[in-house]
mmCIF file of C-alpha atoms in Angstrom:
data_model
loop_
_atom_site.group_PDB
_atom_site.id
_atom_site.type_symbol
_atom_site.label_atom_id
_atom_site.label_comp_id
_atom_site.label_asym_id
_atom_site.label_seq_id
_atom_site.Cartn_x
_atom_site.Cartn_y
_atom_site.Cartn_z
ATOM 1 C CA UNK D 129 17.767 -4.886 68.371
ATOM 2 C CA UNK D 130 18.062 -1.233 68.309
ATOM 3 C CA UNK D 131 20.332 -0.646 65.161
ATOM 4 C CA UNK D 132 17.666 -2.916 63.703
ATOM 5 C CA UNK D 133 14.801 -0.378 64.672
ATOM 6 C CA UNK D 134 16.193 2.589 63.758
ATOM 7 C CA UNK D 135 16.873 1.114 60.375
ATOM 8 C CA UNK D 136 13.397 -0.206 60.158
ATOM 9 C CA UNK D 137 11.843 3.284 60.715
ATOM 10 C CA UNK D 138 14.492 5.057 58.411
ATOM 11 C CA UNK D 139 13.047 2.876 55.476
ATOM 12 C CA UNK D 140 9.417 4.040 56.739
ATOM 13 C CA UNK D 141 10.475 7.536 56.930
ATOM 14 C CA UNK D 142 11.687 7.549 52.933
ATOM 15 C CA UNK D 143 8.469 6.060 51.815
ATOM 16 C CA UNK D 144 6.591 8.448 53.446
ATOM 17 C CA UNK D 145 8.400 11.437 51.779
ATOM 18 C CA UNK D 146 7.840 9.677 48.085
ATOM 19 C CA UNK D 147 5.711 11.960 46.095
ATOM 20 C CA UNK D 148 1.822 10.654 46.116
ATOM 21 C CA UNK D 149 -0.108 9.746 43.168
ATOM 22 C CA UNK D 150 3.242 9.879 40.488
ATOM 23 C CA UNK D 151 4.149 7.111 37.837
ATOM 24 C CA UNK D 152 7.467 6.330 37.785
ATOM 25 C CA UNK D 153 7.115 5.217 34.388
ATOM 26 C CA UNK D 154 7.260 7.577 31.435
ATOM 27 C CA UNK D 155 7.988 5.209 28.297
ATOM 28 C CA UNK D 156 4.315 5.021 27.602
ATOM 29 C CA UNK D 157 2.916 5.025 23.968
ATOM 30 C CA UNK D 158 0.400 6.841 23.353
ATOM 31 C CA UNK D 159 -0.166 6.057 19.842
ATOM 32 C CA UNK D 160 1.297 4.927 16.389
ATOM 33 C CA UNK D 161 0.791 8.208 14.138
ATOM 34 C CA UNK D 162 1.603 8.007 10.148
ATOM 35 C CA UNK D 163 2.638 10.954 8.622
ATOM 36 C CA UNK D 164 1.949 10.762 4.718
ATOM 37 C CA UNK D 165 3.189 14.357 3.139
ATOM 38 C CA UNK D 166 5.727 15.961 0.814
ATOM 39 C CA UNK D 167 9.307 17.680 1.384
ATOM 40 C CA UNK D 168 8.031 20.052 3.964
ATOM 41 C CA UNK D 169 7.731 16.491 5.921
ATOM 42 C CA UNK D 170 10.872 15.329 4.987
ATOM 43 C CA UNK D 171 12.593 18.778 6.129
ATOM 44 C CA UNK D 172 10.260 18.954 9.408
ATOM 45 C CA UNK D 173 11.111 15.448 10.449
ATOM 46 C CA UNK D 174 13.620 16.210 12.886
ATOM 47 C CA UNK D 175 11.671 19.031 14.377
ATOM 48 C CA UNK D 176 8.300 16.713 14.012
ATOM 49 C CA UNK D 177 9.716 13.230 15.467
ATOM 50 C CA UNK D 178 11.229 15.506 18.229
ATOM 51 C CA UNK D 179 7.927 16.638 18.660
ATOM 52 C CA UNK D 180 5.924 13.572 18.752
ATOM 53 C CA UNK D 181 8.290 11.268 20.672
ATOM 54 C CA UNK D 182 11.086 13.420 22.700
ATOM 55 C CA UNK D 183 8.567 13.244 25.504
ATOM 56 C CA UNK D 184 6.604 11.705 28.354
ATOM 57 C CA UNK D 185 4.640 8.693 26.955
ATOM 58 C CA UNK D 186 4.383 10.008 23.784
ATOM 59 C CA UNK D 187 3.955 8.746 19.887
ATOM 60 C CA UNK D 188 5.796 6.441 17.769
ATOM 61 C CA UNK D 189 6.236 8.431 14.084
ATOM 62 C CA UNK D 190 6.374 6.727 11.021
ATOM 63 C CA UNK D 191 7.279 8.351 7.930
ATOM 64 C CA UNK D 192 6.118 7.958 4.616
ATOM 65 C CA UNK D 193 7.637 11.313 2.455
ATOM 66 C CA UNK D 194 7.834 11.713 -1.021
ATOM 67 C CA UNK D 195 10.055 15.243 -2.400
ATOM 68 C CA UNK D 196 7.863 17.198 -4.616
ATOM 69 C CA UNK D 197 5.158 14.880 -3.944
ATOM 70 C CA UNK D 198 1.667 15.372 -4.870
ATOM 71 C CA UNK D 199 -1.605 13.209 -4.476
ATOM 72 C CA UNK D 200 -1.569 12.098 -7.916
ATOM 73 C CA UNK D 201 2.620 11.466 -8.051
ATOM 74 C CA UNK D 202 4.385 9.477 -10.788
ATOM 75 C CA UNK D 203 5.306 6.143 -9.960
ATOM 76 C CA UNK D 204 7.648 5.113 -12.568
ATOM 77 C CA UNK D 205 11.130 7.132 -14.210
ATOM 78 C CA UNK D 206 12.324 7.356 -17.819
ATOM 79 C CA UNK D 207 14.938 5.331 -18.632
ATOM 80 C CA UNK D 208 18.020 6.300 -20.111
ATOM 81 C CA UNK D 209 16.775 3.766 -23.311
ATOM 82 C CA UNK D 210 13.828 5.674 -24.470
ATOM 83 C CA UNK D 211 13.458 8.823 -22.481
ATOM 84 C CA UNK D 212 9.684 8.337 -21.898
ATOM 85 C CA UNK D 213 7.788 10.320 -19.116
ATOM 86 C CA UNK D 214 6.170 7.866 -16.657
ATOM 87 C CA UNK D 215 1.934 8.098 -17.453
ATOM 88 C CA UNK D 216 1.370 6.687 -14.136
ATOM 89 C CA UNK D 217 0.487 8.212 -11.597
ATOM 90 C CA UNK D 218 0.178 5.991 -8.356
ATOM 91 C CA UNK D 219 2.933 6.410 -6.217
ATOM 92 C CA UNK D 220 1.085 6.977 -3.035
ATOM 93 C CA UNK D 221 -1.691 3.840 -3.917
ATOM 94 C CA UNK D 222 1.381 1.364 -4.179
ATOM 95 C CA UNK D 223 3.274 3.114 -1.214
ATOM 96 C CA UNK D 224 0.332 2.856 1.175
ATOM 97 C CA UNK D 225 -0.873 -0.774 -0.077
ATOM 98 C CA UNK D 226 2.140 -2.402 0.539
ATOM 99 C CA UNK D 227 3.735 -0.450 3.593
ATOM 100 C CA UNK D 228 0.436 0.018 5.617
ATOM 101 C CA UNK D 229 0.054 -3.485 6.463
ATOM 102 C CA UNK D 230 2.845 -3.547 8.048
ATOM 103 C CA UNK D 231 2.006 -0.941 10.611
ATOM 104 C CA UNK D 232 -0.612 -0.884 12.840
ATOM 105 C CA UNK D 233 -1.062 3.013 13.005
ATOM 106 C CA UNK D 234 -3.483 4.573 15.433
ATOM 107 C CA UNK D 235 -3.639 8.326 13.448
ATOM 108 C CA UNK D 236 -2.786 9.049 10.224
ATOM 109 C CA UNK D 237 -1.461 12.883 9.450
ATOM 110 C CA UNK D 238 -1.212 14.606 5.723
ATOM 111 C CA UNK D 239 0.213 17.238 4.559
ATOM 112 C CA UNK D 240 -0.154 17.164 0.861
ATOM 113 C CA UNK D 241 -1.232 19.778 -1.722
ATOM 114 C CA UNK D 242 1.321 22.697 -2.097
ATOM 115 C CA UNK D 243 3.065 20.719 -5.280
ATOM 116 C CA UNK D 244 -0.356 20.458 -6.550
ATOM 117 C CA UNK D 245 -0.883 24.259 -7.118
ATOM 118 C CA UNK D 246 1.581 24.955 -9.757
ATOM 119 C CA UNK D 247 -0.840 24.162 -12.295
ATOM 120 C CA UNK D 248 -4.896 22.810 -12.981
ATOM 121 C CA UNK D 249 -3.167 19.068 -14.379
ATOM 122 C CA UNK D 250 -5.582 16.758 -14.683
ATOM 123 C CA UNK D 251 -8.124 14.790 -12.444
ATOM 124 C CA UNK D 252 -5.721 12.244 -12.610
ATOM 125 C CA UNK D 253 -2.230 13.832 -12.969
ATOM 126 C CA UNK D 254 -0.721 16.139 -10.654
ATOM 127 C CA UNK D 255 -2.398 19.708 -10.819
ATOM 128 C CA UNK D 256 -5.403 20.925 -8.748
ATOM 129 C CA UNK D 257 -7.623 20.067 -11.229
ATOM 130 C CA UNK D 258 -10.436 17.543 -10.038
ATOM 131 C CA UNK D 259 -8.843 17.839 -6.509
ATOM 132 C CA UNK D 260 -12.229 16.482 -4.969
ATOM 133 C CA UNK D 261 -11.250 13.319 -6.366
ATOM 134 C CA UNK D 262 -7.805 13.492 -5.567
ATOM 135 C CA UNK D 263 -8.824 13.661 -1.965
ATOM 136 C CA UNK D 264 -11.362 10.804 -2.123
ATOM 137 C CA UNK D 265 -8.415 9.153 -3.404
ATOM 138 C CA UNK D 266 -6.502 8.946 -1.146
ATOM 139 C CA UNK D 267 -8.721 8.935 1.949
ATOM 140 C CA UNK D 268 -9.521 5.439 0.140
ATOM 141 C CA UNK D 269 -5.948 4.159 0.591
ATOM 142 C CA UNK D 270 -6.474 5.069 4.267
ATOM 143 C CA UNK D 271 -8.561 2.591 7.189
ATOM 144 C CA UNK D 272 -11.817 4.606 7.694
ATOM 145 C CA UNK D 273 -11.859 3.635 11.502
ATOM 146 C CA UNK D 274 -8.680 5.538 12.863
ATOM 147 C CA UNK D 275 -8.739 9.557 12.386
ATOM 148 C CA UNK D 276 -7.062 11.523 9.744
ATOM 149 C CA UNK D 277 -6.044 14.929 10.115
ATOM 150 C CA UNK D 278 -4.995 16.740 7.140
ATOM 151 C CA UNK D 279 -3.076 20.341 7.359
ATOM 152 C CA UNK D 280 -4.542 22.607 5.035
ATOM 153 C CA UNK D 281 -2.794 25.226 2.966
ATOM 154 C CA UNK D 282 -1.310 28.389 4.475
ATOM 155 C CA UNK D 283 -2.625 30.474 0.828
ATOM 156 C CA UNK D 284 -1.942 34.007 2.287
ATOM 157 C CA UNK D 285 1.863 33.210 2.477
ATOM 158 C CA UNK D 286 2.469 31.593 -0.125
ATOM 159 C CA UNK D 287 3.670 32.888 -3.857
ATOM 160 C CA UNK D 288 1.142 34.924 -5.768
ATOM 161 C CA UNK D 289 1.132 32.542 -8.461
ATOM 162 C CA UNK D 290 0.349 29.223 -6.469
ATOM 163 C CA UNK D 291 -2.571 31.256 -5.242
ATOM 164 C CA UNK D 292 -5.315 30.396 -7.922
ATOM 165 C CA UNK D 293 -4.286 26.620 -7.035
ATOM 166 C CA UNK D 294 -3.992 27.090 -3.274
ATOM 167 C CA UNK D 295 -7.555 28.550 -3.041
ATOM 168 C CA UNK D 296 -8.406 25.130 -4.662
ATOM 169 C CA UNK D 297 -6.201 22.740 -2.497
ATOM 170 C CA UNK D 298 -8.080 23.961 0.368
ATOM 171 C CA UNK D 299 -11.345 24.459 -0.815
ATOM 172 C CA UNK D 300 -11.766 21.141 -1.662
ATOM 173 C CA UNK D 301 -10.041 20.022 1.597
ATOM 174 C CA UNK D 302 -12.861 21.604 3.461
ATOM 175 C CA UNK D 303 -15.554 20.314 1.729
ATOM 176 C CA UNK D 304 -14.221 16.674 1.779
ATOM 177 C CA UNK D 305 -14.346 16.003 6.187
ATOM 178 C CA UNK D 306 -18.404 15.727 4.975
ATOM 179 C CA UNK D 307 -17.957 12.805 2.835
ATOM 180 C CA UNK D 308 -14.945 11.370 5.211
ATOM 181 C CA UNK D 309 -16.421 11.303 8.920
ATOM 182 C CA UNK D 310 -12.467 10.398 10.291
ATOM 183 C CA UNK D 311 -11.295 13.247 8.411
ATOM 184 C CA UNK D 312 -10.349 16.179 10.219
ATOM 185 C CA UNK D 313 -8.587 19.661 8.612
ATOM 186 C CA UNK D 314 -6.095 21.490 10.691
ATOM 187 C CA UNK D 315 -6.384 24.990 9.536
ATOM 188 C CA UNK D 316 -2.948 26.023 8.979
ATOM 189 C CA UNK D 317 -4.243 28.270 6.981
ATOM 190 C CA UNK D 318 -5.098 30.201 9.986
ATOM 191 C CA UNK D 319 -2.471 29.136 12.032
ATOM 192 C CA UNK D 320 0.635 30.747 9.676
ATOM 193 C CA UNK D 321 -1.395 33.980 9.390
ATOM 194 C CA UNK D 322 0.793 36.421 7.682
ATOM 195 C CA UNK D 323 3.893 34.811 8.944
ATOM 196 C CA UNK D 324 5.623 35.228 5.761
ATOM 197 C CA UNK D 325 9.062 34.677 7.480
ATOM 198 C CA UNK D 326 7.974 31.097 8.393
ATOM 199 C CA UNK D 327 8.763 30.531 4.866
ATOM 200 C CA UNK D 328 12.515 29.920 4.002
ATOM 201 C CA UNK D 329 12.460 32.995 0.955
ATOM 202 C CA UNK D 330 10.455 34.606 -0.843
ATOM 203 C CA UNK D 331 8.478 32.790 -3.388
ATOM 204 C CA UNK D 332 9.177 29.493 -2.262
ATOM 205 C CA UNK D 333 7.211 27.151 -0.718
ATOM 206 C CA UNK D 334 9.287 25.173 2.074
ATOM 207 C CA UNK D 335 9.265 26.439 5.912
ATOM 208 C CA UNK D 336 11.809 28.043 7.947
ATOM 209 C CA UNK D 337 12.825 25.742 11.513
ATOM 210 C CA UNK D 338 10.609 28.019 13.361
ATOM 211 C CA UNK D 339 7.853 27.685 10.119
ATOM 212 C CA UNK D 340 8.449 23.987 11.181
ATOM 213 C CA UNK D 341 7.897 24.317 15.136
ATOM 214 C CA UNK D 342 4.689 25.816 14.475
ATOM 215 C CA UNK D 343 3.237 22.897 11.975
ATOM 216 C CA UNK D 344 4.424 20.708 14.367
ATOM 217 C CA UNK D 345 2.868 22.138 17.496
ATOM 218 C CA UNK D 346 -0.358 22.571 15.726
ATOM 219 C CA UNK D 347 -0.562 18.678 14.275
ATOM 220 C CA UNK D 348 0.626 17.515 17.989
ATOM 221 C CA UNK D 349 -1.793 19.467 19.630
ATOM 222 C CA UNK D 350 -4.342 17.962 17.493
ATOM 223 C CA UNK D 351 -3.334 14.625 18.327
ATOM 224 C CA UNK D 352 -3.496 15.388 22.294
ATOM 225 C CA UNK D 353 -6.722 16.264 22.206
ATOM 226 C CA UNK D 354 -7.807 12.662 20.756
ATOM 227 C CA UNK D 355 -5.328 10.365 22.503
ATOM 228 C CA UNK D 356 -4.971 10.483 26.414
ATOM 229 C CA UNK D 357 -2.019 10.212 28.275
ATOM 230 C CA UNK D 358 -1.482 6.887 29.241
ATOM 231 C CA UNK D 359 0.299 7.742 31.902
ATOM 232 C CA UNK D 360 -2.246 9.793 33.669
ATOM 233 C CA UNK D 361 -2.987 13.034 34.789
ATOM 234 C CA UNK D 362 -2.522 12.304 38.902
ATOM 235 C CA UNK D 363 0.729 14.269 38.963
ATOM 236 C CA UNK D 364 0.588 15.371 42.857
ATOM 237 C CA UNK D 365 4.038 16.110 43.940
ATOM 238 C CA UNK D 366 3.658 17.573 47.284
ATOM 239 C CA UNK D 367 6.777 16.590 49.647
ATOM 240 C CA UNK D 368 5.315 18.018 52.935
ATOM 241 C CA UNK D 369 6.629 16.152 55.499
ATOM 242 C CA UNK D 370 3.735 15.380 57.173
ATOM 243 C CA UNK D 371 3.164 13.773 61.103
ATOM 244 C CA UNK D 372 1.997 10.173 60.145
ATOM 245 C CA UNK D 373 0.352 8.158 62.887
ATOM 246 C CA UNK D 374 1.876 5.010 61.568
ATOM 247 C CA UNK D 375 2.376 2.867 64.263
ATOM 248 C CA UNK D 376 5.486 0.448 64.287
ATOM 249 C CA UNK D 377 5.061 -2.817 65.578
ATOM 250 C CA UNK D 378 7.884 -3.662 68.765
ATOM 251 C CA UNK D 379 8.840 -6.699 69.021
ATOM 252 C CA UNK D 380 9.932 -6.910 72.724
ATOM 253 C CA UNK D 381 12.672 -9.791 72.965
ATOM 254 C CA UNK D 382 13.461 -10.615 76.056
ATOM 255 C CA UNK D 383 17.372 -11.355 76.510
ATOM 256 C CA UNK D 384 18.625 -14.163 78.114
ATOM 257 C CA UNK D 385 19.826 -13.059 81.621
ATOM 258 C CA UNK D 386 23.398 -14.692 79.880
ATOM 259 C CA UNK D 387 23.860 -12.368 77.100
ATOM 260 C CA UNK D 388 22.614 -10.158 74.835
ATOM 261 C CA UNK D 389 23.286 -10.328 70.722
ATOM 262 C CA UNK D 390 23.475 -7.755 68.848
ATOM 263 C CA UNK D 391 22.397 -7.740 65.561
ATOM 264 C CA UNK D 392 24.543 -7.424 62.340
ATOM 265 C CA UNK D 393 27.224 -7.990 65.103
ATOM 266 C CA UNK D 394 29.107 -11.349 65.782
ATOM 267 C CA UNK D 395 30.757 -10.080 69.396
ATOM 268 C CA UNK D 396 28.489 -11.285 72.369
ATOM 269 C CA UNK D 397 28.298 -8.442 75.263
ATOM 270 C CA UNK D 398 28.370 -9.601 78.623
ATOM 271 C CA UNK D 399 25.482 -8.884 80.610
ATOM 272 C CA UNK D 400 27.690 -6.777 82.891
ATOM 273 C CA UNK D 401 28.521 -4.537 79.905
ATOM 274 C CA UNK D 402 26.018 -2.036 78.525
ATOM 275 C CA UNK D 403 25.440 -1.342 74.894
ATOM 276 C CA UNK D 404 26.463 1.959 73.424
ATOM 277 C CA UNK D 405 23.222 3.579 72.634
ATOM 278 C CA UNK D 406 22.627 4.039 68.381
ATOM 279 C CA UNK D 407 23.072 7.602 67.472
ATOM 280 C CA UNK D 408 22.522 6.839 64.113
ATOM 281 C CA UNK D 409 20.196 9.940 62.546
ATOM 282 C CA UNK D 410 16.675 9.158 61.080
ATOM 283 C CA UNK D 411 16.828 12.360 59.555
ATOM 284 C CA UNK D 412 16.069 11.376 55.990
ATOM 285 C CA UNK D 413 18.371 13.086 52.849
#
């Protein structure tokens, strides 16, 4: 009966010493985020995806990336028969209609627009020419019921001559969040300062790892702010031992005057023989 005691208030003692108020569970989702962008995405995944999901009950990525893409992207090669341009320009409308029913995504992120200032285009080719419409574009392709936050350009870094178009990338980003109430811009802008070494040389327009840290940070802390953590905030990890007043029930058993049993034991003591008293420590680890 006593080896059975001791053990009983060992168990006791090692719940009490758990931390209070902690979820054991970190695997939480907090929510399905699809990241629509250009070749800075596809370079920034790794640092991104780390970003997003290498962490307590965080976000599920998914990817949709196009190199050199802009909002108004070809959608078609020339062959090696005629050597004809493609005249279409709706990659991103047949991406985004066929792949996004197939996700359910909580928050959409884009970062489009730098392969757009190379040249004015046309309102429906790639340039920054008619870039309101570009936007409304693609916002379009988008459910207008889950948020959208859109990274705008970071103009005073990049090459003098994507300047004229950069100016109206992001001009026209920041007038579109009136006519799009889930649209939100991420100033970027303001975020990359003069941080010309966040991009990889000069004149070009892809970011360094660190270049890509930064984005990242700035999109995730954006997301933080609108989605929870599931898991809680309750994070109390005090492991003061403290006196509890717990009281143990005792079960007195009266032995028969025969012999006594021991538990987890199979030899029977005589009554003439006394039992070894337990020195087994409750001294939890």
């Amino acid at each position: 009966m006593g080896r059975y005691v001791i053990r009983k208030l060992g168990a006791l003692f090692a719940l009490a010493t758990l931390p209070f108020g902690v979820s054991a569970c970190n695997a939480h989702v907090r929510g399905v985020v699809v990241v629509i962008g250009d070749s800075n995405v596809v370079e920034s995944a790794t640092s991104f995806t780390n970003t997003l999901s290498n962490r307590d009950n965080g976000y599920v990525p998914v990817v949709f990336a196009r190199d050199r893409g802009a909002i108004r992207e070809t959608d078609c090669q020339a062959t090696e028969e005629t050597k004809q341009p493609c005249t279409t320009y709706d990659f991103w409308k047949i991406r985004l209609q066929e792949g996004l029913p197939k996700i359910d995504g909580d928050a959409f992120v884009i970062e489009l627009g730098i392969n757009d200032t190379a040249a004015p285009g046309t309102p429906t080719t790639t340039g920054y020419s008619g870039y309101d419409g570009k936007v409304d574009y693609l916002m379009a392709l988008l459910p207008s019921d889950r948020p959208v936050l859109w990274t705008n350009l970071p103009c005073p870094i990049e090459p003098p001559s994507r300047q004229t178009g950069c100016a109206a990338v992001n001009t026209a980003l920041a007038a579109a969040s009136a006519r799009w109430p889930n649209l939100a811009i991420l100033d970027w802008e303001a975020a990359a300062g003069n941080h010309s070494e966040w991009l990889a040389a000069p004149g070009d327009v892809h970011y360094t790892r660190v270049g890509q840290d930064a984005w990242s940070g700035l999109v995730v802390a954006a997301l933080d702010a609108r989605f929870p953590d599931p898991g809680g905030t309750t994070t109390t990890t005090s492991t003061t031992s403290t006196t509890s007043t717990t009281t143990v029930p005792v079960t007195t058993t009266t032995a028969p005057d025969s012999t006594t049993t021991i538990p987890d034991s199979t030899t029977t003591v005589p009554d003439t023989t006394t039992a070894p008293e337990s020195t087994t420590s409750t001294t939890g680890p």
